[in-house]
XYZ file of C-alpha atoms in Angstrom:
353
model
C 46.812 33.390 40.371
C 44.550 30.943 42.210
C 45.613 27.333 42.805
C 42.639 26.059 40.797
C 43.454 28.233 37.789
C 47.099 27.182 38.002
C 46.052 23.517 37.880
C 43.771 24.149 34.892
C 46.570 25.869 32.989
C 49.285 23.319 33.778
C 48.695 21.231 30.596
C 49.362 24.329 28.478
C 52.467 25.033 30.568
C 53.743 21.494 29.988
C 53.231 21.940 26.245
C 55.071 25.272 26.209
C 57.851 23.892 28.405
C 58.213 20.947 26.017
C 58.609 23.240 23.034
C 61.266 25.268 24.865
C 63.035 22.072 25.969
C 63.264 20.838 22.361
C 64.595 24.237 21.312
C 67.262 24.129 24.014
C 68.307 20.615 23.005
C 68.680 21.704 19.383
C 70.992 24.508 20.485
C 72.943 22.206 22.795
C 73.644 19.603 20.090
C 74.340 22.230 17.432
C 71.379 21.688 15.099
C 70.443 25.292 15.825
C 73.599 27.403 15.586
C 74.847 29.758 18.260
C 77.629 32.281 17.803
C 80.522 32.886 20.174
C 82.609 36.051 19.961
C 86.156 35.107 21.051
C 87.486 38.602 20.384
C 85.344 40.097 23.155
C 83.890 38.877 26.464
C 80.103 38.652 26.322
C 78.345 38.752 29.703
C 74.613 38.107 29.832
C 72.388 39.249 32.698
C 68.978 37.612 32.516
C 66.323 35.542 34.229
C 63.878 32.685 33.809
C 60.860 34.687 34.900
C 58.771 37.313 33.140
C 58.779 40.559 35.102
C 61.246 42.565 37.123
C 64.034 40.697 38.866
C 66.349 43.697 39.071
C 68.260 43.294 35.796
C 68.931 46.983 35.186
C 70.818 47.749 38.462
C 72.719 44.458 38.198
C 73.749 45.317 34.642
C 74.937 48.675 35.971
C 76.994 46.889 38.662
C 78.687 44.712 36.032
C 79.457 47.736 33.848
C 80.854 49.675 36.815
C 83.049 46.724 37.779
C 84.352 46.423 34.212
C 85.208 50.107 34.131
C 87.005 49.785 37.469
C 89.185 47.128 35.790
C 90.154 49.516 32.961
C 87.913 47.644 30.498
C 85.813 49.213 27.744
C 82.299 47.783 28.115
C 79.268 48.347 25.915
C 75.606 47.573 26.588
C 73.361 45.750 24.123
C 69.663 45.014 24.503
C 66.704 44.565 22.210
C 65.252 47.876 23.431
C 61.991 46.520 24.806
C 59.040 48.869 24.277
C 60.694 51.073 21.661
C 58.861 52.125 18.511
C 61.858 51.760 16.209
C 63.396 48.739 14.527
C 66.880 47.484 13.805
C 70.286 48.489 15.113
C 70.478 51.821 16.910
C 73.286 53.525 18.823
C 71.976 55.654 21.711
C 72.594 59.404 21.560
C 71.389 62.447 23.465
C 68.606 62.785 20.882
C 67.047 59.450 21.821
C 63.987 58.866 23.981
C 62.291 55.845 25.507
C 60.259 55.593 22.311
C 63.383 55.218 20.159
C 65.572 52.938 22.308
C 63.356 51.707 25.182
C 63.117 52.990 28.748
C 65.781 50.707 30.257
C 68.336 51.521 27.551
C 67.628 55.236 27.954
C 68.029 54.896 31.719
C 71.426 53.221 31.271
C 72.558 55.791 28.708
C 71.705 58.659 31.050
C 73.072 56.853 34.103
C 76.521 56.517 32.513
C 76.379 59.999 31.028
C 76.914 58.712 27.499
C 80.381 57.406 28.447
C 79.385 53.759 27.879
C 78.091 52.763 24.425
C 74.447 51.690 24.619
C 73.078 49.866 21.589
C 69.727 48.268 20.794
C 69.123 45.536 18.247
C 66.556 42.734 18.014
C 69.184 40.605 16.310
C 71.880 40.326 18.976
C 74.347 38.567 16.666
C 74.140 41.314 14.063
C 74.080 43.899 16.850
C 77.337 42.689 18.410
C 79.046 42.530 15.016
C 77.995 46.069 14.163
C 78.922 47.310 17.632
C 82.430 45.873 17.372
C 82.765 47.440 13.923
C 81.619 50.837 15.213
C 83.631 50.681 18.465
C 86.613 48.316 17.981
C 88.074 49.268 21.390
C 85.224 47.394 23.109
C 86.515 44.635 25.406
C 83.214 43.455 26.889
C 79.606 43.401 25.725
C 76.986 43.210 28.469
C 73.698 41.738 27.228
C 70.568 42.867 29.041
C 67.903 40.134 29.251
C 69.201 37.598 26.734
C 69.076 34.402 28.801
C 66.629 32.787 26.342
C 68.367 34.309 23.310
C 70.417 31.236 22.441
C 71.843 32.526 19.143
C 74.582 34.297 21.095
C 76.716 32.105 23.362
C 78.036 34.325 26.168
C 81.185 33.543 28.062
C 79.355 34.366 31.306
C 75.658 33.756 32.026
C 74.384 35.587 35.126
C 70.953 34.330 36.188
C 68.812 36.481 38.489
C 65.905 35.284 40.628
C 63.943 37.204 43.246
C 64.117 36.077 46.848
C 60.348 36.466 47.273
C 59.488 34.831 43.921
C 62.239 32.273 43.211
C 62.144 30.334 39.955
C 62.098 27.006 41.808
C 58.622 27.803 43.207
C 57.193 28.911 39.869
C 55.660 27.293 36.787
C 56.102 27.880 33.070
C 53.683 30.221 31.303
C 50.681 30.414 31.363
C 50.226 28.601 34.716
C 53.152 30.590 36.123
C 55.573 33.276 35.002
C 58.585 31.270 33.803
C 59.760 31.685 30.205
C 61.194 28.162 30.255
C 61.379 25.329 32.760
C 63.363 25.524 35.973
C 65.990 23.310 34.355
C 67.085 26.302 32.303
C 69.104 27.288 35.383
C 71.654 24.672 34.319
C 73.110 27.195 31.838
C 73.960 29.725 34.580
C 77.564 30.418 35.557
C 76.351 32.249 38.654
C 72.913 32.713 40.232
C 72.089 35.923 42.079
C 69.105 36.003 44.421
C 67.878 39.589 44.236
C 65.867 42.047 46.345
C 66.829 40.361 49.607
C 66.542 42.004 53.013
C 69.983 43.420 53.892
C 70.268 41.115 56.904
C 68.965 37.868 55.402
C 70.184 35.131 57.735
C 72.825 32.587 56.766
C 70.338 29.788 57.477
C 67.836 31.114 54.938
C 70.612 31.734 52.399
C 71.771 28.139 52.767
C 68.251 26.795 52.229
C 67.736 28.941 49.124
C 71.119 27.826 47.788
C 70.195 24.174 48.342
C 66.952 24.553 46.393
C 68.612 26.445 43.526
C 71.315 23.804 43.205
C 68.665 21.187 42.456
C 68.466 22.793 39.004
C 71.777 24.617 38.487
C 75.205 23.070 38.122
C 76.373 21.871 41.567
C 79.472 24.081 41.711
C 77.744 27.254 40.487
C 78.016 30.119 43.012
C 74.739 31.365 44.509
C 75.015 34.990 45.619
C 72.555 37.328 47.334
C 71.951 41.015 46.678
C 69.770 43.805 47.981
C 68.742 47.247 46.813
C 70.277 50.378 48.264
C 68.082 53.426 47.669
C 69.787 56.741 47.127
C 68.692 60.283 47.907
C 65.753 61.530 45.831
C 66.851 63.432 42.716
C 64.741 66.326 41.359
C 63.559 65.623 37.809
C 61.878 68.984 37.245
C 62.495 72.581 38.278
C 59.274 72.486 40.322
C 60.649 69.728 42.560
C 62.124 70.655 45.944
C 65.796 70.036 46.571
C 64.911 67.500 49.262
C 62.004 65.116 49.584
C 59.674 65.682 52.509
C 56.071 65.544 53.677
C 53.271 63.677 51.947
C 54.045 62.113 48.594
C 52.270 60.611 45.595
C 54.095 57.627 44.088
C 53.982 57.045 40.326
C 55.219 53.701 38.983
C 55.176 51.723 35.754
C 57.391 48.839 36.822
C 56.751 45.152 37.475
C 57.112 45.272 41.270
C 56.869 48.643 43.038
C 56.438 47.053 46.481
C 60.126 47.321 47.538
C 60.142 51.041 46.686
C 56.926 51.634 48.651
C 58.340 49.744 51.624
C 61.518 51.840 51.489
C 59.583 55.117 51.366
C 57.339 54.153 54.261
C 60.265 52.884 56.336
C 62.068 56.172 55.658
C 59.123 58.024 57.226
C 57.295 59.378 54.181
C 53.510 59.182 53.994
C 52.326 57.777 50.682
C 48.935 59.403 50.216
C 48.356 57.840 46.807
C 50.025 55.291 44.545
C 49.377 55.656 40.813
C 50.354 52.246 39.468
C 50.727 51.175 35.836
C 52.091 47.986 34.206
C 55.791 47.500 33.495
C 57.147 49.683 30.652
C 53.900 51.682 30.561
C 53.972 54.640 28.171
C 52.532 57.556 30.118
C 49.917 59.704 28.393
C 48.913 63.337 28.712
C 45.478 62.546 30.252
C 47.149 60.336 32.862
C 49.530 63.103 33.875
C 46.708 65.642 33.942
C 44.821 63.346 36.301
C 47.959 62.961 38.412
C 48.333 66.738 38.662
C 44.716 67.028 39.783
C 45.364 64.545 42.614
C 48.269 66.488 44.079
C 47.504 68.336 47.292
C 49.296 71.465 48.526
C 52.976 70.798 49.192
C 52.854 67.246 47.879
C 55.469 65.831 45.493
C 55.468 63.042 42.928
C 58.036 60.309 43.565
C 58.917 57.837 40.839
C 61.645 55.394 39.818
C 64.657 56.125 37.647
C 63.234 53.810 34.986
C 59.877 55.631 34.993
C 61.678 58.974 34.889
C 63.157 57.965 31.526
C 59.641 57.624 30.083
C 58.450 60.864 31.648
C 61.101 62.662 29.570
C 59.250 61.983 26.311
C 59.062 65.288 24.346
C 55.272 65.086 24.011
C 54.926 65.067 27.807
C 57.453 67.825 28.488
C 55.028 70.724 29.254
C 52.945 68.619 31.661
C 55.918 67.050 33.410
C 57.695 70.393 33.771
C 54.717 71.725 35.737
C 54.902 68.888 38.275
C 57.184 68.554 41.328
C 58.723 65.193 40.353
C 61.670 63.419 41.987
C 63.059 59.967 41.294
C 64.759 57.514 43.630
C 68.015 56.031 42.279
C 68.936 52.493 43.307
C 72.103 50.459 43.262
C 72.907 46.840 44.002
C 74.785 45.741 47.089
C 75.769 42.169 47.845
C 75.315 40.272 51.063
C 78.248 38.595 52.808
C 81.156 38.082 50.374
C 78.991 38.151 47.238
C 80.725 41.105 45.595
C 84.179 39.545 45.982
C 82.949 36.193 44.664
C 81.348 37.754 41.577
C 84.496 39.774 40.884
C 86.546 36.589 41.278
C 84.323 34.853 38.723
C 84.638 37.670 36.167
C 88.314 38.568 36.600
C 89.897 35.633 34.669
C 88.145 36.715 31.476
C 90.115 39.951 31.494
C 93.584 38.742 32.413
C 96.127 38.902 29.560
C 96.512 35.609 27.692
C 94.014 33.882 29.987
C 92.150 30.936 28.505
C 88.760 30.511 30.200
C-alpha cells in the first residue's frame, strides 16, 4: 500500500481503532462478559494482524508440548472458510469445506488422536467439547485473540519478524485488527518466521519495540520455520522431489516457502498463486496440468494440500504429481525452554496460577 493511500485511509483506521478500543474497555471493566473455564487450561494462539503469521505450526507446537507432558489437549477454532455452521467434531469424513482447511490440516497432522472441533461460538464450543470429551485437560484456541468472550489462561501473541505489529496500522490503512496496544493482553509474544541465525542485537531491538506496547515483563521469543522432506500427496508423485517444479499456493505469504525451495537448489519454473484459504476449482487445476512440462512436479503447502483433497477435485488431483512440504516451528536461543517454563505451572497438581 502506498504512503499516500495509507495517509488518506488513516481517519477510517482511527475510527475503527476507536470502536475496538471501546469494546476492549467494556470487556476489561466487565460490562461485556467474558467466560473463564477453571476446570481446563485454555491457551490461545493468535495475532493482531490479518494474514498469515504462522499460527498453525505454532498451535501444533503447543499441542505437541502438551502431549509430551501427558496432557489431553483439544483444538478449537471457528473453522474459517468452511461451508457449514455450528459446532462440529472433526472426523475422517470431513473436508476443508466442512471444517476449514486449517482444522483439516491439524486433524490429519495428528492422525485423529487429538480432538479437533470447530464452532463460531467459542464459549458454547468449549462447553460442548468438555461434555463430549471430559478427559480434556487443555483447550488450544486457534486465532481467538480478538474473541474476548473467552478469557484464556494463556494468551500467545504472534507477530512476523518482517511485518511486526509495531510498524503497522489498523485496517483499512494497515492490516491490524485492533491497535498496537492490544499487545498488552499477551502473556508471551513470539516473533515468527525469523532467519535461523537472527543476531542477538536485532532480537534485542525487536524486543525493545514490542515492550513499548506489551507488559514490561512479558517474554519475547523468536521462532523460525524448519521445512521437512517433501511428502507425496498423489500416486503420480515421485518418492523424492527433484528437477524443475511448479509451486501452487493459496496462503497469505508464500515467500518463505519459495526462498526455501530456491535455496535448496530447486528451480521454480512457475508459481501459481492464489489468496489465503482459496478454494481450488476444476478449471484452475486443469490449467495447472496444462502448464506442467515433462518431468515437472507440483509442490504445495500442507495447508493447501488439505484443500486439494476435496472430493470434487479428486480425479484431477490424482492425475497430477503433487507433493507438499511440511513445516514445523523451531525456537531461537532458549525460546523453547522459556515457553515451556511459562506453560508448565498450569499443569502442575494443585498449582494456582
